[in-house]
CSV table of C-alpha atoms in Angstrom, one decimal:
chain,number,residue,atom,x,y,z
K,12,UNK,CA,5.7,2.3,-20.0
K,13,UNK,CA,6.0,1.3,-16.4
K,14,UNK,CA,9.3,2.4,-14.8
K,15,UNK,CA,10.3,0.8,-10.8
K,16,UNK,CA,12.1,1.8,-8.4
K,17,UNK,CA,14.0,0.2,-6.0
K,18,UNK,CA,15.3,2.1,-3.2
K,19,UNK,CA,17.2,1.9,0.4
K,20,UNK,CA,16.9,4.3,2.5
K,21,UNK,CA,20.7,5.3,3.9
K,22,UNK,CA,21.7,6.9,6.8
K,23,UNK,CA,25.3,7.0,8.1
K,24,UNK,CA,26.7,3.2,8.4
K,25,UNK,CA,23.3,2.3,9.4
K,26,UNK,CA,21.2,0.8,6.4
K,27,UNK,CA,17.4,0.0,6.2
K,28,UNK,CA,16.2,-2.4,4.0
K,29,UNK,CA,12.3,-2.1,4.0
K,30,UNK,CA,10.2,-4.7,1.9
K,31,UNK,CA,6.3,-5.3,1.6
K,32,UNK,CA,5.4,-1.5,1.4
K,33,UNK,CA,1.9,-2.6,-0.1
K,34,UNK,CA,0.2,0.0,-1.8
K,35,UNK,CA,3.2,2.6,-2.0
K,36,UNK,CA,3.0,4.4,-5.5
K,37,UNK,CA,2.9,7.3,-7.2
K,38,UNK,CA,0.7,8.5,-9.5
K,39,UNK,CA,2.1,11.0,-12.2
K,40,UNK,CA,1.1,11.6,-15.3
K,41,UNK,CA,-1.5,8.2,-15.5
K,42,UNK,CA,1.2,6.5,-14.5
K,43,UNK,CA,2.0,4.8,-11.3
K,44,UNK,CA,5.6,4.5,-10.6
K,45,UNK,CA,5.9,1.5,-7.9
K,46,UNK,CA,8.1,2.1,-4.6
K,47,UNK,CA,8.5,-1.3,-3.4
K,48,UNK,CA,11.7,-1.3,-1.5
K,49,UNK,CA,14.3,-4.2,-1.8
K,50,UNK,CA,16.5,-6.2,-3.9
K,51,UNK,CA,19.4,-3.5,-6.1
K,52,UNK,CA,22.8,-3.3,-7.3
K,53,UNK,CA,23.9,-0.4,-10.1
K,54,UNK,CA,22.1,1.9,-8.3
K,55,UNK,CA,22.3,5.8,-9.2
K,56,UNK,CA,22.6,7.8,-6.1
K,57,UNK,CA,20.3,10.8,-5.4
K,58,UNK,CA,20.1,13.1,-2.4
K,59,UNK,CA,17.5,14.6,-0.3
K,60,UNK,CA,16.5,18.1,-2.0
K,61,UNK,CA,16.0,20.4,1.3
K,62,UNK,CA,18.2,20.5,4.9
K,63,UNK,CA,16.3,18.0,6.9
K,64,UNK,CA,18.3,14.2,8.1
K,65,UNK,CA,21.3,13.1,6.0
K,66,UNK,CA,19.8,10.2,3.3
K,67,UNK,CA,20.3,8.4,0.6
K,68,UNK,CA,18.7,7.9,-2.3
K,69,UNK,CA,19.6,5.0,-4.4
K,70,UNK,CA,17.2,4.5,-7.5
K,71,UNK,CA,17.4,1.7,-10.6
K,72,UNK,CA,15.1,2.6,-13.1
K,73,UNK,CA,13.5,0.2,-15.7
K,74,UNK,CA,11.1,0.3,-18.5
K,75,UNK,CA,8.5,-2.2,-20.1
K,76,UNK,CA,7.7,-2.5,-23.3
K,77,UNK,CA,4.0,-2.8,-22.7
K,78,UNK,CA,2.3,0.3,-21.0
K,79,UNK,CA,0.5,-0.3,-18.0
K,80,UNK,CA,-0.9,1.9,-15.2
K,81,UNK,CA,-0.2,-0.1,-12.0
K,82,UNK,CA,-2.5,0.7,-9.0
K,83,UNK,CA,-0.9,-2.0,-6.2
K,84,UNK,CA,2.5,-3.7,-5.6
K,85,UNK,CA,3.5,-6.4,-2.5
K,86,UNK,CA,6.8,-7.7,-1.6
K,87,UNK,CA,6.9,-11.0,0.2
K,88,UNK,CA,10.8,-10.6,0.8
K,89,UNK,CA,14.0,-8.9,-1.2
K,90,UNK,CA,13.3,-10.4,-4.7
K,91,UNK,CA,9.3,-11.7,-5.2
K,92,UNK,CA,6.7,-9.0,-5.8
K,93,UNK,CA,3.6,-9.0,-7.8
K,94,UNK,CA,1.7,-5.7,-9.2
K,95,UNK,CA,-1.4,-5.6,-10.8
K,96,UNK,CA,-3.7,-2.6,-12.4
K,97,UNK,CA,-5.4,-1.7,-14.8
K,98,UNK,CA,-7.2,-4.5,-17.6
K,99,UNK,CA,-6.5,-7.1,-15.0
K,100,UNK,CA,-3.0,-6.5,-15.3
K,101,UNK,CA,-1.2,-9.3,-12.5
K,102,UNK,CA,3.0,-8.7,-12.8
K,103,UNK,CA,5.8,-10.7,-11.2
K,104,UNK,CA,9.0,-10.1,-10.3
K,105,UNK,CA,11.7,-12.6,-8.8
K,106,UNK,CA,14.8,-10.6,-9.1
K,107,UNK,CA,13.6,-7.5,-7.2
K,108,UNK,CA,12.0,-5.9,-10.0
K,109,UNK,CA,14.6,-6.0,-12.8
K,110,UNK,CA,12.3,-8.4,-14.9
K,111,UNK,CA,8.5,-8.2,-15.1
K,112,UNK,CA,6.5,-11.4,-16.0
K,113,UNK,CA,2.9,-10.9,-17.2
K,114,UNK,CA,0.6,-13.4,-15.6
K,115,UNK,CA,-3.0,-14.3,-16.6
K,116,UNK,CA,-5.4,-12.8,-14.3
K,117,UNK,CA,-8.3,-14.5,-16.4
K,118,UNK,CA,-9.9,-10.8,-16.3
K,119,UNK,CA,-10.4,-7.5,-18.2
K,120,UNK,CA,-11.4,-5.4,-14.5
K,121,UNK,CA,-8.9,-3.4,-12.9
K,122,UNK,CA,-7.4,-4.5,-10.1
K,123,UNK,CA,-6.7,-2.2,-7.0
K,124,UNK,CA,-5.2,-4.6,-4.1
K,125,UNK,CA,-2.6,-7.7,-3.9
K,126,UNK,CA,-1.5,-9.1,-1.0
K,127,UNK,CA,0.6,-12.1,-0.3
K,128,UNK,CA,1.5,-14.1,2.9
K,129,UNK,CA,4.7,-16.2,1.5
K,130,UNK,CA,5.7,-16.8,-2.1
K,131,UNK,CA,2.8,-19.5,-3.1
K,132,UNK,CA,-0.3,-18.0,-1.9
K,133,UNK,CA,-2.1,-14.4,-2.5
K,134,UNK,CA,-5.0,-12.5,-3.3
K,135,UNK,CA,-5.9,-9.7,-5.6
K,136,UNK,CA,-9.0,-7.5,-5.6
K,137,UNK,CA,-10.7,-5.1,-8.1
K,138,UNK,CA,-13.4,-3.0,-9.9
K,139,UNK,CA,-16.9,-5.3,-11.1
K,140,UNK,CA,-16.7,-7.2,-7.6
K,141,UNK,CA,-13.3,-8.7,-8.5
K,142,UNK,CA,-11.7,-10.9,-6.1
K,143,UNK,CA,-9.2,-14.1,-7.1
K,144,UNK,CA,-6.6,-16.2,-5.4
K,145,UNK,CA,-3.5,-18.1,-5.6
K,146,UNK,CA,-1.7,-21.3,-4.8
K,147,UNK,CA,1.0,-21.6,-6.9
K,148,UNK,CA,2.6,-18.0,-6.6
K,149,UNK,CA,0.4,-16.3,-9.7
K,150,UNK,CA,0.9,-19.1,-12.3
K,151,UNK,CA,-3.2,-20.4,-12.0
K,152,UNK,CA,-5.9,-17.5,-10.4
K,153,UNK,CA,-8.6,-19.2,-9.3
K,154,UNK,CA,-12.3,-16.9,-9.1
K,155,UNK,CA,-13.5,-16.1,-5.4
K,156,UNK,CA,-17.2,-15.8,-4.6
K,157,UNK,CA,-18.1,-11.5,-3.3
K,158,UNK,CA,-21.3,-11.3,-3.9
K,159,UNK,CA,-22.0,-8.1,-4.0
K,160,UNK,CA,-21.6,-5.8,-7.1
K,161,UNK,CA,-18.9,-3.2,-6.0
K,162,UNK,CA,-15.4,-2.1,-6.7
K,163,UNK,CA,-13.4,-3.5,-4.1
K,164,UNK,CA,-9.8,-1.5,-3.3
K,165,UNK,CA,-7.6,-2.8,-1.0
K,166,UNK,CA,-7.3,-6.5,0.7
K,167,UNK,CA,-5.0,-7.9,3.6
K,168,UNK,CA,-4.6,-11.4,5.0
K,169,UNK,CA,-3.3,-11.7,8.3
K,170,UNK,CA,-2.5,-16.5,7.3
K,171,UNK,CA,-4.0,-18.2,5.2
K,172,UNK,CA,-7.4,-18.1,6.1
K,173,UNK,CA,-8.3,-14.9,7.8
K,174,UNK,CA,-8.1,-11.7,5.4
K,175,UNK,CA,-10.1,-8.2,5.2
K,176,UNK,CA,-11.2,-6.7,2.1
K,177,UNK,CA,-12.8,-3.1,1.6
K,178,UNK,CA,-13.9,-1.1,-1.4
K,179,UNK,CA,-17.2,1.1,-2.4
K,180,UNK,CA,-19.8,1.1,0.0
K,181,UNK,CA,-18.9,-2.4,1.8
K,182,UNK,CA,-15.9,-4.1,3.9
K,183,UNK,CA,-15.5,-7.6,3.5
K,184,UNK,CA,-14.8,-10.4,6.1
K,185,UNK,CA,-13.5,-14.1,5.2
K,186,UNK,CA,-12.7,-16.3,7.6
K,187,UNK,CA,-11.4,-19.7,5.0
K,188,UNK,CA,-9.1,-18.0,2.6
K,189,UNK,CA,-11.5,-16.2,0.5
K,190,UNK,CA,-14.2,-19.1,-0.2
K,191,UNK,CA,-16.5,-17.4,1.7
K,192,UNK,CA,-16.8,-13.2,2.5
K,193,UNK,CA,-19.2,-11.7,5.2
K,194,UNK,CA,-20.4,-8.3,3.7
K,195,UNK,CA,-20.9,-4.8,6.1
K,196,UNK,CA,-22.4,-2.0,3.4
K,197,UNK,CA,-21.7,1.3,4.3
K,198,UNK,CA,-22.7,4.7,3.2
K,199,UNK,CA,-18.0,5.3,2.5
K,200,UNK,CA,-16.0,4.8,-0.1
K,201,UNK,CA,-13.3,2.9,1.8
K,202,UNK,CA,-9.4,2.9,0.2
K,203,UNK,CA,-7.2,1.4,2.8
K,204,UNK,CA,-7.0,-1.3,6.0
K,205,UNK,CA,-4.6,-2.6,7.8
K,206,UNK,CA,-4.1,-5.3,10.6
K,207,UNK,CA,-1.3,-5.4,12.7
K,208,UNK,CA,-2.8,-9.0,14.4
K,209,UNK,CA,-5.7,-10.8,14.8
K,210,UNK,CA,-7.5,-8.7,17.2
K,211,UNK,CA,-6.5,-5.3,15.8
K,212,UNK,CA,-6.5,-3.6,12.5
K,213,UNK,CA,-8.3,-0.3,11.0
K,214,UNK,CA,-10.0,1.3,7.8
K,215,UNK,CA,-9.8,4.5,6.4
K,216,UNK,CA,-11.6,6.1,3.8
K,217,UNK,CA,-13.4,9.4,2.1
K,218,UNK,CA,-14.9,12.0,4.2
K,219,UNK,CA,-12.2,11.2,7.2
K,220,UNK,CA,-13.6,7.9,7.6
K,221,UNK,CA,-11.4,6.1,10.4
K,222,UNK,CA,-12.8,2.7,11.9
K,223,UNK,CA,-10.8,0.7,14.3
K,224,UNK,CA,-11.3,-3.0,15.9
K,225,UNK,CA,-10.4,-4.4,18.8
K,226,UNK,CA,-11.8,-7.9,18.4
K,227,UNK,CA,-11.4,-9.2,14.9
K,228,UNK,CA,-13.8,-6.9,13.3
K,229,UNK,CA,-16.4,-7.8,14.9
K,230,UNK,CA,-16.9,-4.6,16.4
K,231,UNK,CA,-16.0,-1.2,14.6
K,232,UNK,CA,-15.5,2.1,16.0
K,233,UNK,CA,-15.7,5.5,14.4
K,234,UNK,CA,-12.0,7.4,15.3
K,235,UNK,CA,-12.3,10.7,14.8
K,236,UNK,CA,-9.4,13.8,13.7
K,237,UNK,CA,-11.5,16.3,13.3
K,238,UNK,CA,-10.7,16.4,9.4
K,239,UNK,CA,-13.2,15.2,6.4
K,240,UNK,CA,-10.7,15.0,4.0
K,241,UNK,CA,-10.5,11.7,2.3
K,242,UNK,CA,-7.6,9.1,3.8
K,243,UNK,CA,-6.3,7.1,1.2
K,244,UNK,CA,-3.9,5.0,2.8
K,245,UNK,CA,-2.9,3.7,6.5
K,246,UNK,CA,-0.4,1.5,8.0
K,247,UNK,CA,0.1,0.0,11.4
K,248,UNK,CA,3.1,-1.8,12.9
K,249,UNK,CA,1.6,-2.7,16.2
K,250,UNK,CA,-1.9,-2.0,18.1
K,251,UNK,CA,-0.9,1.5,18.8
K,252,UNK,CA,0.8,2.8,16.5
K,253,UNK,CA,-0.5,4.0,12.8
K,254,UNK,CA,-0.8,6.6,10.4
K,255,UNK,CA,-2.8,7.5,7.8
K,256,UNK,CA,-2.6,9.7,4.4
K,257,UNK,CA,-4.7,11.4,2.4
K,258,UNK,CA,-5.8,14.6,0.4
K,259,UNK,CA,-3.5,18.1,0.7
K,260,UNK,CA,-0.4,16.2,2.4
K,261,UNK,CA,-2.5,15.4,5.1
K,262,UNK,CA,-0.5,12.8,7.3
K,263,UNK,CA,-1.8,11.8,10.8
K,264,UNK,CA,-0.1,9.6,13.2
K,265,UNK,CA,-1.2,7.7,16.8
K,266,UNK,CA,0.5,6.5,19.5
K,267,UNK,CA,-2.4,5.4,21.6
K,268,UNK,CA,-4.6,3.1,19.5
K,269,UNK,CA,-6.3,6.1,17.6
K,270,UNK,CA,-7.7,7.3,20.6
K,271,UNK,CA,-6.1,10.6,19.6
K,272,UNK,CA,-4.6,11.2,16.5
K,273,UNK,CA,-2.2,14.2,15.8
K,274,UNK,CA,-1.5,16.0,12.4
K,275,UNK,CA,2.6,15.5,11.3
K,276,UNK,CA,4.3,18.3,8.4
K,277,UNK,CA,4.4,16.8,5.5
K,278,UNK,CA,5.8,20.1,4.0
K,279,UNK,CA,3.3,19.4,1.0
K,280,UNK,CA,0.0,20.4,-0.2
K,281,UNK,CA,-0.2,17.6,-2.5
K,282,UNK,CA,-2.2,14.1,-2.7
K,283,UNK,CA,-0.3,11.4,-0.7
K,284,UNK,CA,-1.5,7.9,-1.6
K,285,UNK,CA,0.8,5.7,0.2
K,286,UNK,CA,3.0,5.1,3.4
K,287,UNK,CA,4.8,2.4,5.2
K,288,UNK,CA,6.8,2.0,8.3
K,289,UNK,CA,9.2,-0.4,8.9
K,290,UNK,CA,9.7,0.3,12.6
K,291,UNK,CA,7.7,3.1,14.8
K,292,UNK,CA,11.1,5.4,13.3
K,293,UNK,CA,11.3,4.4,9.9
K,294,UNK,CA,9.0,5.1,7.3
K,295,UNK,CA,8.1,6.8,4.0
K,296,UNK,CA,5.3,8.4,2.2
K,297,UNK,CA,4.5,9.0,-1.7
K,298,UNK,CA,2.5,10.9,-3.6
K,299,UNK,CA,1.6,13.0,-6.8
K,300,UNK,CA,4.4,14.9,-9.3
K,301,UNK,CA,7.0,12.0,-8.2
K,302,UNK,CA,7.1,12.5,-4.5
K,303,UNK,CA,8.7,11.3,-1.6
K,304,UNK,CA,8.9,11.9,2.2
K,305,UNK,CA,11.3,9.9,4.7
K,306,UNK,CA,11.7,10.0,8.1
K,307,UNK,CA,13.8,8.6,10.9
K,308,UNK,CA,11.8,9.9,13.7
K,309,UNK,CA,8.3,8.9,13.3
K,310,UNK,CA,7.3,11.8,11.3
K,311,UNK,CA,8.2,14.7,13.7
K,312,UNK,CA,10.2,15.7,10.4
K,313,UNK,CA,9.6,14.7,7.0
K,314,UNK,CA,12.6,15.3,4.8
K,315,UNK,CA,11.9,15.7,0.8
K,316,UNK,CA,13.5,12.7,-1.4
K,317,UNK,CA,14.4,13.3,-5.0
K,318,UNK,CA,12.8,10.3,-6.7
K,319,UNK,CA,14.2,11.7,-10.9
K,320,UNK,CA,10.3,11.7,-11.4
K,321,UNK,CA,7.9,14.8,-12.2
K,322,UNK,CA,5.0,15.2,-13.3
């Protein structure tokens, strides 16, 4: 049984509508409960659980008959959104996540990553080298040549044609939609990446592994916070500002292009998997036993959101 959520985050007369958190999920119980935010109406209203910034909370719940454990979700605007986990599980959405339609992924690997760039035309990544494309929004996925035999964990495309994907041991480059990938092996097990342009973008992965680019990727540089803690997530909104997520509530954030990164409260000592910001304010973090951190100020204080999960 896969429940979603769809939430806004409120805040006085001021309302933020944040779509195309990619990779935002929490895992409880086997499960992954997907935190894509956009697209409600019947909401139930919950309220942040401690005395930090005045929020709302406004959750629908629904449930699938089939059980699936979904890894990865992407929003291209307030009503189309695919997920896709485990036994090559692809879903779609295009009324903000009250109906899920199952679409055939042509595979039996689980798949980690989806990332879209308008309603026709995506990409999903997974376990046994898995990497496949779309033209015609999900309804045909056509097979895309790796080459090389590793689980592959997260993928983003900045257009049509350039896109970045990383996974076990290797980080993958393709410069023509996915016809063709450039390999870089590594001795990491990489989880997340994110470009905020062209030129810019960074990995993260296990044993504190941050690498940053400042021309396409064709140069990396090793950041480094000091911490060895696996980062399982990062996002960027421009090319100096980012933060990153990992083991024991560990949340980092830069303001300077990752030349110094600086730890932020997360007041939790659990996993965090995901995070998004939708400005350099706004932005929200999940993690395991159903939680959720929000905050208005770029994480100088991150409030606790009751998301009517636990696990």
């Amino acid at each position: 049984m896969v429940r979603y959520f769809s939430i806004w985050v409120d805040k006085g007369a001021m309302r933020l509508l944040m779509n195309n958190l990619r990779g935002l999920f929490l895992v409880i119980c086997g499960l992954s409960f997907l935190l894509p935010l956009g697209g409600c109406s019947d909401y139930d209203e919950e309220n942040i659980v401690d005395s930090g910034p005045t929020y709302s909370f406004l959750v629908e719940t629904q449930s699938t008959e089939q059980s699936y454990d979904l890894l990865d979700v992407f929003f291209t605007d307030i009503s189309n959104g695919w997920a896709v986990g485990d036994n090559g599980t692809i879903l779609h959405t295009t009324d903000g996540g009250r109906q899920w339609i199952p679409q055939n992924s042509h595979t039996s690997s689980t798949l980690y990553g989806v990332c879209f760039i308008n309603g026709d035309t995506g990409w999903v990544v997974g376990a046994s080298d898995t990497a496949k494309c779309t033209f015609d929004g999900g309804m045909t996925w056509l097979d895309l040549p790796v080459h090389v035999s590793a689980t592959l964990r997260a993928v983003t495309f900045l257009d049509s044609l350039v896109g970045w994907a990383v996974g076990d041991g290797v980080r993958l480059r393709t410069a023509n939609g996915g016809a063709m990938w450039l390999p870089t092996f590594t001795d990491d097990t990489l989880f997340g990446v994110s470009f905020p342009n062209l030129s810019h973008g960074w990995i993260v992965g296990d044993r504190g592994v941050i690498l940053r680019t400042d021309n396409g990727g064709n140069r990396w540089t090793p950041q480094w916070t000091g911490l060895s803690v696996p980062f399982h997530d990062i996002t960027t909104i421009d090319a100096d500002n980012g933060w990153v997520v990992g083991v024991v509530g560990t949340i980092l954030h830069t303001n300077d292009g990752g030349t110094n990164w600086s730890g932020q409260d997360s007041q939790t000592s659990q996993a965090l998997h995901g995070i998004a910001f939708w400005d350099n304010q706004t932005g929200l973090a999940v993690g395991d036993s159903g939680m959720v951190r929000a905050t208005l100020d770029g994480g100088n204080i991150w409030s606790t959101v009751s998301s009517g999960v636990t696990g």
